[in-house]
Tab-separated table of C-alpha atoms and ligand atoms in Angstrom:
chain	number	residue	atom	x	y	z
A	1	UNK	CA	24.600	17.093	-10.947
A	2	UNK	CA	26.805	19.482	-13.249
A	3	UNK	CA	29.887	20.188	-11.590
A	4	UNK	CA	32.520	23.019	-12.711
A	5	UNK	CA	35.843	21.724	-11.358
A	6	UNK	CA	38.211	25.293	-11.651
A	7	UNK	CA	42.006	24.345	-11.851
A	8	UNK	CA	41.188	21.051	-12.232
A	9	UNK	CA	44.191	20.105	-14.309
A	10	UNK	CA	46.272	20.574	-10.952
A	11	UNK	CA	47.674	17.939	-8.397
A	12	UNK	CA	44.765	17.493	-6.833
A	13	UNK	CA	42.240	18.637	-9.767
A	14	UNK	CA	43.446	16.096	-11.441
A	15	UNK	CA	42.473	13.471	-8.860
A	16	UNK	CA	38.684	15.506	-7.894
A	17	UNK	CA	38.048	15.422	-11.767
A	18	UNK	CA	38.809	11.671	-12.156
A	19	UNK	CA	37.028	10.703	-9.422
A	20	UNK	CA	33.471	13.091	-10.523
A	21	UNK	CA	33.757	11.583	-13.552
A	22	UNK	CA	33.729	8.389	-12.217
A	23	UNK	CA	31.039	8.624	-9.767
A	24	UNK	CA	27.846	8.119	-10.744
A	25	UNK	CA	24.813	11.206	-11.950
A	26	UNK	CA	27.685	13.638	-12.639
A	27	UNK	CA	28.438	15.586	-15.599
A	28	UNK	CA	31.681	17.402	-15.113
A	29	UNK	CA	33.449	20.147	-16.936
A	30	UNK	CA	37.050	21.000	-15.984
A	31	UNK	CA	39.378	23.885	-16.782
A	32	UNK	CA	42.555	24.448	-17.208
A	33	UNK	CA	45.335	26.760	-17.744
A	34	UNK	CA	48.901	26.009	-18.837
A	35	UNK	CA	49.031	22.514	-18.877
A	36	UNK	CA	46.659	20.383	-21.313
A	37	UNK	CA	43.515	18.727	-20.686
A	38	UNK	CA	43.419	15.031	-19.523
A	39	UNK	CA	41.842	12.179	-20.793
A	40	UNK	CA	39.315	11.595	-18.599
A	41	UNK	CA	35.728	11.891	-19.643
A	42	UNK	CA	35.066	15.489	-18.606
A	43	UNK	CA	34.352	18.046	-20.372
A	44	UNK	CA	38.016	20.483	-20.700
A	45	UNK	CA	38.022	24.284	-21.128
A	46	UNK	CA	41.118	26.490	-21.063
A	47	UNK	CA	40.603	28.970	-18.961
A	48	UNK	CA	42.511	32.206	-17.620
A	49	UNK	CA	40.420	32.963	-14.355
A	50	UNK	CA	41.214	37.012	-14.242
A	51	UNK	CA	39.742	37.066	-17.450
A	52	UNK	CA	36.083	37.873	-16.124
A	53	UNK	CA	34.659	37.663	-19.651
A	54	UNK	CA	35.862	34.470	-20.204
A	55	UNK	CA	34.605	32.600	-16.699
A	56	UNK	CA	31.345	33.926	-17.604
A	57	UNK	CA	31.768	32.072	-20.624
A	58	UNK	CA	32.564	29.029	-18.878
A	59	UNK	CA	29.285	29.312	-16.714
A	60	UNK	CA	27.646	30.225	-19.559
A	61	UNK	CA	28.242	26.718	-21.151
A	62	UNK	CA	28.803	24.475	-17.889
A	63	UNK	CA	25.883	25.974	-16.100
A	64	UNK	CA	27.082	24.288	-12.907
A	65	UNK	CA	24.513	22.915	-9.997
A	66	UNK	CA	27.992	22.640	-8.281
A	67	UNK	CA	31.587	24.574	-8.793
A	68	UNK	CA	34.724	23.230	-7.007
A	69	UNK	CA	37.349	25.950	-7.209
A	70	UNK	CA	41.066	24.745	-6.923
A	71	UNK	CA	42.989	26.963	-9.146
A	72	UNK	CA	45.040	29.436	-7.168
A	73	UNK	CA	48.963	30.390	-7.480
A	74	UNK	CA	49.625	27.507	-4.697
A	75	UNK	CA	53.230	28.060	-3.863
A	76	UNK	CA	54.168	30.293	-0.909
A	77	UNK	CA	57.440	31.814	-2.218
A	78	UNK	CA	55.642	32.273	-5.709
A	79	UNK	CA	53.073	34.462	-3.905
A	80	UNK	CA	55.752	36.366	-1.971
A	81	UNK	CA	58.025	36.980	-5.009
A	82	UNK	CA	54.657	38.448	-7.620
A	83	UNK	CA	52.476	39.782	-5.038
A	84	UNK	CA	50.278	41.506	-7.152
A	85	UNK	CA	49.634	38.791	-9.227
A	86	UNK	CA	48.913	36.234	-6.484
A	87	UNK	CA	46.036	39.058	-5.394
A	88	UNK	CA	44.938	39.001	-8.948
A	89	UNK	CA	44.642	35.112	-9.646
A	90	UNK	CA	43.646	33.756	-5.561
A	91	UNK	CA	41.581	36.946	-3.894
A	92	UNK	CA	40.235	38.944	-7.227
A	93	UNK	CA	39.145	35.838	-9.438
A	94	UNK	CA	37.774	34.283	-6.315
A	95	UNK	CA	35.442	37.406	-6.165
A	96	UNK	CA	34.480	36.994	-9.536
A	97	UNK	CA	33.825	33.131	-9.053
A	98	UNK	CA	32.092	33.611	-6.058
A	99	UNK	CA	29.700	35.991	-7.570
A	100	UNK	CA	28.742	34.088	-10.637
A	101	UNK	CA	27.501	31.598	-8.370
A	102	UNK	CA	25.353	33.719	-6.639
A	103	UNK	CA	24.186	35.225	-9.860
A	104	UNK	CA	23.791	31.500	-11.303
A	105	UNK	CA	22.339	29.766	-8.339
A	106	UNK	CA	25.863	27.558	-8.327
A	107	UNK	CA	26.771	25.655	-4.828
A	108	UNK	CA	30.665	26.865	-4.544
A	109	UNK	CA	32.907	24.894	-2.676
A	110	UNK	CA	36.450	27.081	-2.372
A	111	UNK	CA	39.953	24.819	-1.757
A	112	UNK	CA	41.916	26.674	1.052
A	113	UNK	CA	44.943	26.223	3.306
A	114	UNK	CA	46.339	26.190	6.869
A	115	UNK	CA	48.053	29.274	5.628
A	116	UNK	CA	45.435	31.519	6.671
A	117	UNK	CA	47.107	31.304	10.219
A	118	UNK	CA	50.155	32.693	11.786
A	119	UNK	CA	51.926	29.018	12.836
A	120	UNK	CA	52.724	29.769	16.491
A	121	UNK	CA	49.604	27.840	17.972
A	122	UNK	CA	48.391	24.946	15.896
A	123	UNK	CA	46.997	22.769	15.387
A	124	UNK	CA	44.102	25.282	14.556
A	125	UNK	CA	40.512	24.269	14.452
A	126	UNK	CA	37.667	25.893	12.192
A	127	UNK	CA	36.529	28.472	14.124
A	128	UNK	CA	40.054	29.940	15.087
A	129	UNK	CA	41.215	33.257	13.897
A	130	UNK	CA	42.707	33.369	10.521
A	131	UNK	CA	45.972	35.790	11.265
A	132	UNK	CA	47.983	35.172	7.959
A	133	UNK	CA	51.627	35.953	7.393
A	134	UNK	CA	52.391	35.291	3.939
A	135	UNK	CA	51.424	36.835	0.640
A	136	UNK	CA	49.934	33.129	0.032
A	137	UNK	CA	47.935	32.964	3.157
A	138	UNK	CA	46.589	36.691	3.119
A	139	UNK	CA	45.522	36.485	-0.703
A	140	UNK	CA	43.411	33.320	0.231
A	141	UNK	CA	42.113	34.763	3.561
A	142	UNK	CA	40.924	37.569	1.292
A	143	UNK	CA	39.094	34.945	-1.086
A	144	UNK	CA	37.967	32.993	1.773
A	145	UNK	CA	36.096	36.250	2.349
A	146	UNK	CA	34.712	36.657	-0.583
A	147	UNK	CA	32.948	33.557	-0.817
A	148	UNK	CA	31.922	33.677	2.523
A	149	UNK	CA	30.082	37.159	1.657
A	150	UNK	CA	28.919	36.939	-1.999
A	151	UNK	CA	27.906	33.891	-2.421
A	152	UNK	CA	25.030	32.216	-0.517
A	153	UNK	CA	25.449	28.298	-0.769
A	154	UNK	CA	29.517	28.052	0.195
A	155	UNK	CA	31.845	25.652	1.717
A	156	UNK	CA	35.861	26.645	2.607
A	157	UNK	CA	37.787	23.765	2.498
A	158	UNK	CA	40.913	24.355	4.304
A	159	UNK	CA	44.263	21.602	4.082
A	160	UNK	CA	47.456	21.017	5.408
A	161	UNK	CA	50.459	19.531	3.389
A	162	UNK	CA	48.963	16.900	0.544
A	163	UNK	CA	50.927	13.985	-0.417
A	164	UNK	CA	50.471	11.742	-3.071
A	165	UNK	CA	51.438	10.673	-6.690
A	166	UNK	CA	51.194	14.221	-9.242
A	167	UNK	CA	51.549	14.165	-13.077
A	168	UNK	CA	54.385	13.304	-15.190
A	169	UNK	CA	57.148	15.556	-14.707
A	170	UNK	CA	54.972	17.431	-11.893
A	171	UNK	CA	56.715	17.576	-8.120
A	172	UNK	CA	55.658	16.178	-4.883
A	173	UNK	CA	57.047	16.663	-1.843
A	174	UNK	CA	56.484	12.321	-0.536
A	175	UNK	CA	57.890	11.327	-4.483
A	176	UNK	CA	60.872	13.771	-4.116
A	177	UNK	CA	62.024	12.285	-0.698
A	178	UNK	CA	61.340	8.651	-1.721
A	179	UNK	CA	63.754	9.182	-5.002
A	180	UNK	CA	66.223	11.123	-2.568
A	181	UNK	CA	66.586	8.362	0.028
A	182	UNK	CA	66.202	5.343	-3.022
A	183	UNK	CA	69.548	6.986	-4.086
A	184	UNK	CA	71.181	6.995	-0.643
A	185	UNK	CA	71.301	10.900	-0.095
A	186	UNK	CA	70.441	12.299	3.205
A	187	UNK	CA	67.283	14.462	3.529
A	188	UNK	CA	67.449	17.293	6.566
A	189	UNK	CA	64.135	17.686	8.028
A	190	UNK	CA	62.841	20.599	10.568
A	191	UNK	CA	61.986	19.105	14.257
A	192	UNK	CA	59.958	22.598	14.953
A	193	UNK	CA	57.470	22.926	11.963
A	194	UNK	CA	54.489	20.858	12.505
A	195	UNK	CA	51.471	19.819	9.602
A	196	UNK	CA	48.919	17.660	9.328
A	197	UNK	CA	50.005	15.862	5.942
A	198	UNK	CA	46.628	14.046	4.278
A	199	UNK	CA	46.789	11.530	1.397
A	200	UNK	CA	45.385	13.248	-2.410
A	201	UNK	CA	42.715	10.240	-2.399
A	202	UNK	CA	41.754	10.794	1.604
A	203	UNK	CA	41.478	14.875	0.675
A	204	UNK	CA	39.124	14.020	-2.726
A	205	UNK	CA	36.784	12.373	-0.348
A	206	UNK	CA	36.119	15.534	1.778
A	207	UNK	CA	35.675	17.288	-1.088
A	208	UNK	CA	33.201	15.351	-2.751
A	209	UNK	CA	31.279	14.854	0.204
A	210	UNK	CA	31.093	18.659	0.081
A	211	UNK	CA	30.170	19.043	-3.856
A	212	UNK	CA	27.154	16.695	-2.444
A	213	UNK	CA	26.015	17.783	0.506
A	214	UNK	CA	24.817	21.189	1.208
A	215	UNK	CA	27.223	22.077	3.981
A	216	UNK	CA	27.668	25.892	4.516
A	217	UNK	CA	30.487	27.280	6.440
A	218	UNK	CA	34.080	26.452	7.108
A	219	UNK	CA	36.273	23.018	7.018
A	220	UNK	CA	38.985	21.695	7.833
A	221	UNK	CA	40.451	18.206	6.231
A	222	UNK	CA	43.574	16.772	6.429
A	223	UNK	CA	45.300	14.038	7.987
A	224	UNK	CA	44.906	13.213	11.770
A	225	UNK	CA	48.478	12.911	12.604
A	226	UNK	CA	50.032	16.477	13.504
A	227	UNK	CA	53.715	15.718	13.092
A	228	UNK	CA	57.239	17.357	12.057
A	229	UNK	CA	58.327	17.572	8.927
A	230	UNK	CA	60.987	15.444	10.377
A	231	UNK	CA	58.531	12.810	11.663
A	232	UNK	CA	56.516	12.838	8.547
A	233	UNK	CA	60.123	12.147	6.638
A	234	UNK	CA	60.674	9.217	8.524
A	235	UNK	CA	57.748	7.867	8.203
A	236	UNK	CA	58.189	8.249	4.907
A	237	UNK	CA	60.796	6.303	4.400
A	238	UNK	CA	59.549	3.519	6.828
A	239	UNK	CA	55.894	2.829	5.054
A	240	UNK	CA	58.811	2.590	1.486
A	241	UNK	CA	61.121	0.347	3.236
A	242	UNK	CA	64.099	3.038	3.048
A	243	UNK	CA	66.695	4.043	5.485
A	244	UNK	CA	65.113	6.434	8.713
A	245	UNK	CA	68.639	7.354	9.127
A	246	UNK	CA	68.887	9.286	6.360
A	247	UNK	CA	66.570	11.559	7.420
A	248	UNK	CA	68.821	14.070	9.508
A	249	UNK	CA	66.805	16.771	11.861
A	250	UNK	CA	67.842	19.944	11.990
A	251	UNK	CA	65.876	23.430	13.644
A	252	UNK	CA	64.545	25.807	11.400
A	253	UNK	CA	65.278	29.568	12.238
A	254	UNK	CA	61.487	29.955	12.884
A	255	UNK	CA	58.996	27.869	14.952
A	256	UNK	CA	55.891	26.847	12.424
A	257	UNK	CA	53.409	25.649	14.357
A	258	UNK	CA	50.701	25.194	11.257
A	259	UNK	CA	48.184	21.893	10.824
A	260	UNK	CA	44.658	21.360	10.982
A	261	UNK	CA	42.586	20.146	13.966
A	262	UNK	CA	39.383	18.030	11.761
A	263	UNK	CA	37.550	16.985	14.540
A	264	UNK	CA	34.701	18.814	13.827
A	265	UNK	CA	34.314	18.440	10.263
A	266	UNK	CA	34.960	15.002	10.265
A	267	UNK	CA	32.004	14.569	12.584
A	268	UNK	CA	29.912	16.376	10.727
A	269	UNK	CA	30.846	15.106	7.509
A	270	UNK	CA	30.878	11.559	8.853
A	271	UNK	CA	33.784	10.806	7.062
A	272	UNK	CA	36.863	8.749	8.754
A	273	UNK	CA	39.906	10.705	9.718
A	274	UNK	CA	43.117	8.244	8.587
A	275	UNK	CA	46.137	9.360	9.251
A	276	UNK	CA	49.853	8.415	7.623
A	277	UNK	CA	50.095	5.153	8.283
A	278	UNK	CA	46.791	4.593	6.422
A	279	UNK	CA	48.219	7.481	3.691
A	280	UNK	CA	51.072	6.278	3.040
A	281	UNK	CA	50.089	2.539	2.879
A	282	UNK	CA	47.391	3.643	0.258
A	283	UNK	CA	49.743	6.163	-2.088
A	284	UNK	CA	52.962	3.094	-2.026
A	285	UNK	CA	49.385	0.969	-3.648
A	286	UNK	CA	48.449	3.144	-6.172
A	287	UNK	CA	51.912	3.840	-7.244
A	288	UNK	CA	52.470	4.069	-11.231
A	289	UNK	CA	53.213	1.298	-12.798
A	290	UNK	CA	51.581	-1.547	-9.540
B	301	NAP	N1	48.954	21.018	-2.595
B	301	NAP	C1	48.852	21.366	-1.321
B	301	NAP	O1	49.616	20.859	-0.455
B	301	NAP	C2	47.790	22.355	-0.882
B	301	NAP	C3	47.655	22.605	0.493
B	301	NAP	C4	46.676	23.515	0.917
B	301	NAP	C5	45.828	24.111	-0.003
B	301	NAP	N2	45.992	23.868	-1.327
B	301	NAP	C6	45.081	24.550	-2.264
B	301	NAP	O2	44.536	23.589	-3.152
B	301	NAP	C7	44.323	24.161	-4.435
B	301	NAP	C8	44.969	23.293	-5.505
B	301	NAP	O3	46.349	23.145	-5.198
B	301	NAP	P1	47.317	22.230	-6.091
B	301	NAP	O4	48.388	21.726	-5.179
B	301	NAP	O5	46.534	21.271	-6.882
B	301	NAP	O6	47.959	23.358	-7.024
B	301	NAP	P2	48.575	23.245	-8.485
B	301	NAP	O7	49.035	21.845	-8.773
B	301	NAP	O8	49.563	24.354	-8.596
B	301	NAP	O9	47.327	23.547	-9.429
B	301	NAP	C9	46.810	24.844	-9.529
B	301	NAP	C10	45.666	24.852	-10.523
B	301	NAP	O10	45.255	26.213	-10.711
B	301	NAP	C11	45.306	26.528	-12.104
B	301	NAP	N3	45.666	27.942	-12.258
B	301	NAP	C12	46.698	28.595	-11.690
B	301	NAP	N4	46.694	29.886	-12.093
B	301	NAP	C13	45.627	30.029	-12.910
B	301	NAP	C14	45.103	31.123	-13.647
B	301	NAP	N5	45.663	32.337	-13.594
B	301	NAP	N6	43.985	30.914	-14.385
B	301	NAP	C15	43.404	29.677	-14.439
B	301	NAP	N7	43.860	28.606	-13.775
B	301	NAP	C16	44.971	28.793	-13.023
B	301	NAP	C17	46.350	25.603	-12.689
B	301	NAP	O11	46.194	25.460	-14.086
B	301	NAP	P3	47.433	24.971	-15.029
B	301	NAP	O12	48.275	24.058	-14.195
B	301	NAP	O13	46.778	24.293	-16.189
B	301	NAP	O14	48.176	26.204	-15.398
B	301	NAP	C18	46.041	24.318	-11.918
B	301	NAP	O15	44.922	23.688	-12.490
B	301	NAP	C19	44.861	25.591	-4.369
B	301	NAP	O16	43.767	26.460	-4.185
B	301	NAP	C20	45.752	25.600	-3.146
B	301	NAP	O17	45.764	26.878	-2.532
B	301	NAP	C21	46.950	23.002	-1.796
């Protein structure tokens, strides 16, 4: 199968691109946009993806049986502070995406997030009603959409929080708090806003099983634990042998009641649901350097 992997040199592009071009009967092209291509055996392209001319381009050469699109501005207060842009790069390129693969024949399977609900009632299953409250959430409502209505062979993949190891010199949230508590500094943690945190590697296999199987409609994977922020923390730093106490809960202003309910899609997928212990225990054995 040729597979298009947009915004594939991302935290978790990085991982769906390794692991395409490591399966078997794919040939895989991947863009990218600020950050250079990685060794990896697929094919790179830079790409800007609100240049229309130039993702025709990119189907043009990739011709894609299969397009996994990731690349989206991904951070919440990003999206508040340049809300035009955030329309412009999640909800109007989506359009365009989601068009060329009708035009093209191209299965499209679009990467979204709990964000497309308000957080007072989760965890939310697939069929709930998207009520988003953020710039974030309501620019990839709007592309969630899109794909839903232009193109004909779609999957919406939506996640919770995703944990795991990210580039040199890139951020993640598990990494961050492991280094924080290593060096003996407390971390304060919300006890009122809830997620469903899944592993990178446990989130790749969702969305290959989509790429492969001709699944229309909406899912939701992520892990099957729906925990704090505070709970996740200390799990955290059990699974890496570091101090719980240093995790110190506090209440947020707001209640944030986000997370994914699975049930369904893991069903249907036939996939297994693991949850942190089963993250965690798999990200502390892949770290760098084992
Ligand atoms: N990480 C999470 O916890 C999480 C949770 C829920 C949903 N998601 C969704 O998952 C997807 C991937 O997230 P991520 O965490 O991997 O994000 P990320 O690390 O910020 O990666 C974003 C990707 O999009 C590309 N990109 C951004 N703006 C672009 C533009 N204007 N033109 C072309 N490419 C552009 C980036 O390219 P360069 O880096 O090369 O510039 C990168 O490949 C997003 O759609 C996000 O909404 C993520």
């Amino acid at each position: 199968m040729r597979v298009l992997i947009i915004g594939a040199s991302g935290f978790i592009g990085r991982y769906v691109s390794h692991r395409l071009v490591n399966a078997a009967g794919h040939t895989v092209f991947s863009s990218c946009n600020s950050r250079p291509p990685v060794d990896d055996g697929a094919s790179w392209h830079p790409l800007e993806i609100t240049d229309a001319a130039a993702l025709d381009a990119l189907f043009t050469v990739a011709r894609p049986d299969a397009v996994v699109h990731l690349a989206a501005m991904a951070d919440v207060g990003t999206a508040e502070r340049n809300p035009e842009t955030a329309a412009a790069v999640n909800a109007t390129a989506t359009e365009a995406i989601a068009s060329l693969c009708e035009r093209d024949g191209s299965r499209l399977v679009f990467m979204s997030t709990e964000y497309v609900f308000d957080g007072q009632n989760g965890p939310y299953r697939e069929n709930d009603p998207p009520a988003p409250t953020t710039q974030y959430g309501r620019t990839k409502f709007d592309a969630e959409q899109a794909v839903a209505s232009l193109a004909s062979n779609w999957s919406i993949l939506r996640t919770s929080i995703v944990y795991g190891w990210p580039a040199p010199a890139r951020r993640n949230f598990v990494p961050m708090l492991v280094e924080r508590l290593r060096e003996g500094e407390p971390h304060h943690a919300p006890t009122n806003v809830y997620r469903s945190p899944v592993y990178v590697a446990h989130l790749v296999d969702g969305i290959v099983r989509l790429v492969e199987a001709d699944d229309i409609g909406i899912h939701h994977v992520a892990g099957s634990d729906w925990v704090t922020m505070y709970e996740f923390a200390v799990k955290v730093a059990q699974k890496f042998g570091l101090d719980p106490d240093l995790v110190i809960p506090l209440t947020d202003p707001t209640d944030d009641r986000l997370g994914l309910d699975c049930t369904r899609t893991m069903a249907d997928l036939g996939l297994p649901h693991p949850g942190l212990d089963d993250g965690l225990a798999a990200m502390r054995a892949a770290a760098p350097g084992r």
